[in-house]
XYZ file of C-alpha atoms in Angstrom:
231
model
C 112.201 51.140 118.053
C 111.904 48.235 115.826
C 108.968 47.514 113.784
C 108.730 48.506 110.827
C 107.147 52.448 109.940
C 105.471 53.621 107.711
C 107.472 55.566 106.012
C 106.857 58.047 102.580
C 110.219 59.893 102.758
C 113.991 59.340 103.790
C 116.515 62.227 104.058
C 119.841 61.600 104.380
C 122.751 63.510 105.423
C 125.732 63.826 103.134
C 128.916 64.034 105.196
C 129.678 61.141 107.318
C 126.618 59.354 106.199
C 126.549 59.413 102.244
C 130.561 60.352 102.140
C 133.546 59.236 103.849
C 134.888 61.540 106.268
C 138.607 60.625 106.119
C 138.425 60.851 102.601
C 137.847 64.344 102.721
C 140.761 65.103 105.430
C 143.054 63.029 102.646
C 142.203 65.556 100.013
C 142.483 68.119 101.651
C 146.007 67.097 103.060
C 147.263 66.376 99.241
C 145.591 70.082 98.990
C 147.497 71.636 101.180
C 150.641 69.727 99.925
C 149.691 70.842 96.052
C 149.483 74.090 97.484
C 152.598 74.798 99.277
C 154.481 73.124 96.226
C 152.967 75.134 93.326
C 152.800 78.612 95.200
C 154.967 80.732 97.693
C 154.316 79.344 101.474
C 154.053 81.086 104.838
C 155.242 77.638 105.935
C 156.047 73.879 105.579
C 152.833 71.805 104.141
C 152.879 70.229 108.069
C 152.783 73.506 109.728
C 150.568 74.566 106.678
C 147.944 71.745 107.443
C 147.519 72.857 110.966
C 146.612 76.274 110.499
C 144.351 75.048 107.316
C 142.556 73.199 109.894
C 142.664 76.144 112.445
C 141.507 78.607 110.271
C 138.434 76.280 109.021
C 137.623 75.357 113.071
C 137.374 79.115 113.974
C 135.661 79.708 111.265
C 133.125 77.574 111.644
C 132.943 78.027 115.344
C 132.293 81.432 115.469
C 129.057 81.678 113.783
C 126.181 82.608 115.456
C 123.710 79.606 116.239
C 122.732 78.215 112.977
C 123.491 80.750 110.733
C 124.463 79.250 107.674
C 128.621 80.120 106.943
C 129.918 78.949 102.910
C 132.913 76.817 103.125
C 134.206 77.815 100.243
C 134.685 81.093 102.296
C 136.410 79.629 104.920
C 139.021 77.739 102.276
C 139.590 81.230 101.054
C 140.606 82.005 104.458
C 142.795 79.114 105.191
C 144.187 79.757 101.824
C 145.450 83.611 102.194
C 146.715 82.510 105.635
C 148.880 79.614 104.211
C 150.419 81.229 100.922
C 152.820 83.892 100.868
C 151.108 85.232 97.641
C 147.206 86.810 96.727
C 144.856 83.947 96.631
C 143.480 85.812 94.082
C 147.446 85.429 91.775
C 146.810 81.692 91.971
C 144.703 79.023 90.437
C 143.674 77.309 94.187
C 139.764 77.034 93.263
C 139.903 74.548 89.878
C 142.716 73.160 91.863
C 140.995 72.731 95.314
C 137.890 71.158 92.932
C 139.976 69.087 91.080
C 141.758 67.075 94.208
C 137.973 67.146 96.015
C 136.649 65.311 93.109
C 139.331 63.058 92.800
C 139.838 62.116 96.964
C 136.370 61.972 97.745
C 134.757 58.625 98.945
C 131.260 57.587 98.793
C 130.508 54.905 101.391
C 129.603 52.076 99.513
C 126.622 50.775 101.984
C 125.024 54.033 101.889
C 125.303 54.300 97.986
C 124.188 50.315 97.845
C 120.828 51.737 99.938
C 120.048 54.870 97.542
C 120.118 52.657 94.726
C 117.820 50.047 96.250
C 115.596 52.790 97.740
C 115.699 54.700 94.134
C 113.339 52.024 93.097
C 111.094 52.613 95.958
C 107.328 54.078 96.454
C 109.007 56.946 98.676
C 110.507 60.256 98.071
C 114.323 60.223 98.376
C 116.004 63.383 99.292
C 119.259 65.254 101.300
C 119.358 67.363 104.445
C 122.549 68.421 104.848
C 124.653 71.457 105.931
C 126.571 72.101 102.964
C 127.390 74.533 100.206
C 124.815 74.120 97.555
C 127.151 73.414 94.585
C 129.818 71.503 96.420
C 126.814 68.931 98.013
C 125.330 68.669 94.675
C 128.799 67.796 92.809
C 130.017 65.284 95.330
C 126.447 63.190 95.139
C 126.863 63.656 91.295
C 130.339 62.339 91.127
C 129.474 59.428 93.132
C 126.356 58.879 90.988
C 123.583 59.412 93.178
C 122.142 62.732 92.222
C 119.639 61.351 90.156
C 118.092 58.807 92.761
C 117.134 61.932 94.679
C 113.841 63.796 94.922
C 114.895 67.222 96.586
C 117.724 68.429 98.027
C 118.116 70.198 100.696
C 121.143 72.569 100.976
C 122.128 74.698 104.484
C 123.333 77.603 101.853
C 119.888 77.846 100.104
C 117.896 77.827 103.629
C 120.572 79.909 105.352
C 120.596 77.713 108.331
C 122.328 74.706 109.601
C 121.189 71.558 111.670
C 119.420 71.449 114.360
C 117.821 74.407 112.548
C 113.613 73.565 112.517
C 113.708 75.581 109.357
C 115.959 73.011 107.344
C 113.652 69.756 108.092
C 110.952 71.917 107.510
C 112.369 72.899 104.307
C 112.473 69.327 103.146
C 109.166 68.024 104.262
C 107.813 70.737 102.267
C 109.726 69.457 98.946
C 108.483 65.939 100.128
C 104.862 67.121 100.816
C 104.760 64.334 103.604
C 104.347 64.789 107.586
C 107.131 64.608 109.772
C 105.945 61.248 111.520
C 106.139 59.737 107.767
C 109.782 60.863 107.195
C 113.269 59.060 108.408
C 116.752 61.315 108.919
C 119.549 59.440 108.176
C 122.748 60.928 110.153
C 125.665 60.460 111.823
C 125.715 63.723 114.408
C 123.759 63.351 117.273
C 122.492 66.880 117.925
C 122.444 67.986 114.605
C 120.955 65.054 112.628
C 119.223 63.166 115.677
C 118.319 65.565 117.868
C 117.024 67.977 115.169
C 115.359 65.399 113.452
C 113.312 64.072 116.300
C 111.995 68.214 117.423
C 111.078 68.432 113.976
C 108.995 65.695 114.297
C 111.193 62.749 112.031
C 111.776 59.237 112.740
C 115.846 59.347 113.089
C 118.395 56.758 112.212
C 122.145 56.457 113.373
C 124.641 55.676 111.449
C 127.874 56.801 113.740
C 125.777 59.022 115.780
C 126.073 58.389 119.610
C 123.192 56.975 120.841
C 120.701 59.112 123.020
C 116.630 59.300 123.536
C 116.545 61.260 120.176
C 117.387 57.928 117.915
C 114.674 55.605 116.871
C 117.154 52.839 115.289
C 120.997 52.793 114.399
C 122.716 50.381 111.797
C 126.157 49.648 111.368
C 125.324 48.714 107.327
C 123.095 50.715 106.067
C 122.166 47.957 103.394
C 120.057 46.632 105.747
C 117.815 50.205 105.465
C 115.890 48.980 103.037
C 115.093 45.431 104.887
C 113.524 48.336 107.695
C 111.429 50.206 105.777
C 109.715 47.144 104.383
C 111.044 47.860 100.455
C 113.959 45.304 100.440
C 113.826 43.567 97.285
């Protein structure tokens, strides 16, 4: 699908899409690090790493459906099982906060877009399966909270992607129909698959292709230029 929609609202999602991905595995390597420096360690910050990233995959993979799990829970996890100590002796939460907002890495395309779109007749918002405070900081500290309209959090909806309930969630905040709304995402069952049941217009960015994708852009500058608002 190429002609231009008619579109009255865009969602995007934030990891992947709005944020770079291997930023966030470089924080929270230099995490990990910090951690096994400052604090008594079951292990070496390589050995450390891998069961971070154990801990957080069964974690999230045991959850039922889309039931909605905080991450900051499963960093608690990881936490107790790397130290030697109480993760409730140390200081790993300002710390853990202070090397996310630091590491993390807006992709500049995507940010290039919300600004452009910002200006727009359309209501901006997020879909996105994250904890409420830590989705709002990271769009804040990349200076993007204030182009959006709503936001919509997995923690406030208690559900995740391809959960109806969390594009239905949105629309509602947007007060538009589903065949006048784009998701932005870079999952294909979450993002595009869930988008298109729920009755969206999807776009790729990343996402394998599939039936469930309308359009896919490498630069997401040229977003605007689609919906017919490029300046």
């Amino acid at each position: 699908m190429n002609e231009r929609p008619d579109i009255e609202a865009v969602f995007w999602d934030i990891g992947g899409v709005i944020l770079r991905m291997e930023s966030v595995r470089a924080a929270h390597r230099e995490f990990v690090d910090r951690l096994c420096a400052e604090y008594p360690a079951a292990a070496g910050s390589d050995a450390a790493l891998d069961r971070w990233r154990d801990v957080l995959g069964t974690y999230f993979g045991d959850r039922e459906g889309t039931a909605f799990r905080p991450a900051r829970e499963g960093y608690r996890r990881a936490v107790d099982e790397i130290l030697a100590v109480d993760p409730d002796e140390t200081e790993w939460e300002s710390l853990f906060r202070r090397i996310r907002d630091e590491r993390a890495a807006p992709n500049p395309d995507a940010v290039a877009a919300l600004e452009e779109l910002a200006d727009a007749p359309l209501h901006q918002g997020v879909i996105s399966d994250v904890d409420d405070d830590e989705g709002e900081q990271l769009l804040r500290t990349f200076g993007v909270w204030d182009a959006m309209d709503s936001y919509t959090a997995s923690e406030a909806v208690g559900r995740t992607k391809p959960d109806p309930a969390m594009f239905e969630t949105a629309l509602g905040k947007a007060e538009v129909e589903p065949a006048r709304a784009v998701m932005i995402g870079d999952r294909y069952e979450h993002d595009m698959h869930g988008g298109t049941q729920a009755g969206l217009l999807t776009v790729a960015y990343g996402a394998e292709d599939g039936p469930a994708v309308d359009i896919a852009f490498d630069d997401l500058r040229e977003l605007p230029d689609w919906l017919g608002v490029s300046e």
